[in-house]
Coordinates of C-alpha atoms in Angstrom, one line a residue:
A119 CA 0.0 0.0 0.0
E120 CA 2.8 2.4 0.9
L121 CA 4.6 1.5 -2.3
R122 CA 1.6 2.4 -4.4
E123 CA 1.2 5.7 -2.6
K124 CA 4.8 6.6 -3.3
Q125 CA 4.5 5.6 -7.0
S126 CA 1.3 7.7 -7.3
K127 CA 3.0 10.7 -5.7
R128 CA 6.0 10.3 -8.0
Q129 CA 3.7 10.2 -11.0
K130 CA 1.8 13.3 -9.9
K131 CA 5.1 15.2 -9.4
K132 CA 6.2 14.1 -12.9
Q133 CA 3.0 15.2 -14.5
K134 CA 3.1 18.9 -15.3
P135 CA -0.1 20.8 -15.5
T136 CA -1.0 21.5 -19.1
V137 CA -2.7 24.7 -20.0
S138 CA -4.5 24.6 -23.3
M139 CA -4.7 27.8 -25.2
L140 CA -7.5 26.8 -27.5
S141 CA -10.3 24.4 -27.0
F142 CA -12.1 23.1 -30.1
G143 CA -14.6 20.8 -28.5
G144 CA -16.0 19.6 -25.2
D145 CA -17.6 22.9 -24.3
D146 CA -21.3 23.0 -24.3
D147 CA -21.5 26.7 -25.1
E148 CA -23.8 28.1 -27.7
E149 CA -22.5 27.6 -31.2
G150 CA -23.1 31.2 -32.2
E151 CA -20.9 32.6 -29.4
F152 CA -17.2 33.0 -30.3
S153 CA -14.5 33.7 -27.8
P154 CA -11.1 34.9 -29.2
P155 CA -8.0 32.9 -28.2
I156 CA -5.9 34.1 -25.3
I157 CA -2.6 35.5 -26.6
K158 CA 0.2 35.7 -24.1
K159 CA 2.4 38.8 -24.3
R160 CA 6.2 38.2 -24.3
T161 CA 7.7 39.3 -21.0
D162 CA 11.3 38.5 -21.7
K163 CA 14.0 41.1 -22.1
F164 CA 13.6 41.3 -25.9
A165 CA 9.9 42.3 -25.7
A166 CA 10.6 46.0 -25.3
V167 CA 13.1 46.3 -28.1
G168 CA 12.1 48.8 -30.7
K169 CA 13.7 51.3 -33.1
N170 CA 16.2 53.8 -31.8
P171 CA 15.3 57.2 -33.1
H172 CA 18.9 58.5 -32.4
A173 CA 20.6 55.8 -34.4
D174 CA 22.7 56.8 -37.4
T175 CA 21.0 55.6 -40.6
A176 CA 23.1 57.4 -43.2
F177 CA 24.5 54.1 -44.5
L178 CA 21.0 52.8 -45.3
P179 CA 19.4 53.3 -48.7
D180 CA 17.1 56.3 -48.9
R181 CA 15.1 57.3 -51.9
D182 CA 15.1 61.0 -51.2
R183 CA 18.8 61.1 -50.5
D184 CA 19.5 59.1 -53.7
R185 CA 17.3 61.5 -55.7
E186 CA 19.2 64.5 -54.3
E187 CA 22.5 62.8 -55.1
R188 CA 21.5 62.1 -58.7
S189 CA 20.4 65.7 -59.2
L190 CA 23.7 67.0 -57.8
R191 CA 25.7 64.6 -60.0
E192 CA 23.7 65.8 -63.1
K193 CA 24.4 69.4 -62.1
L194 CA 28.1 68.8 -61.7
K195 CA 28.3 66.8 -64.9
E196 CA 26.7 69.7 -66.8
E197 CA 29.1 72.2 -65.2
W198 CA 32.1 70.0 -66.1
L199 CA 30.9 69.6 -69.7
Q200 CA 30.5 73.4 -70.1
K201 CA 34.0 74.0 -68.8
Q202 CA 35.4 71.4 -71.1
N203 CA 33.6 73.0 -74.1
L204 CA 35.0 76.4 -73.2
I205 CA 38.5 74.9 -73.0
M206 CA 38.1 73.2 -76.3
D207 CA 36.7 76.3 -78.0
E208 CA 39.8 78.4 -77.1
L209 CA 42.2 79.1 -79.9
L210 CA 45.5 77.5 -79.4
E211 CA 48.6 79.3 -80.6
V212 CA 51.3 76.9 -81.6
S213 CA 54.7 78.4 -82.3
Y214 CA 57.0 76.6 -84.4
S215 CA 60.6 76.7 -83.5
Y216 CA 63.6 74.8 -84.6
W217 CA 66.8 74.3 -82.8
D218 CA 69.6 76.2 -84.2
G219 CA 71.7 76.3 -81.1
T220 CA 70.4 79.6 -79.8
G221 CA 67.8 79.8 -77.0
H222 CA 65.3 82.2 -78.5
R223 CA 62.1 81.8 -80.5

């Protein structure tokens, strides 16, 4: 008798209480009544992690910043092309000289 009591106590200790989140049958409630499932909220240390508004995000892609960069590149390209055209349109004076042993032109 004592042996059975000890075994039953051990079995009760080993059995953990199970909590069912959803029940699909066995309840004699009205069929039209619906009770939403219980959702447990995370309470560990990562639950409160969110976005840091002070974090540097300059390295991330950004459409507005890319658009501004493209417009700046186009503006600088036009500027450079105008300067190159001005340089190419200048008359170049080439003086021909031959070496006769003197150092003048």
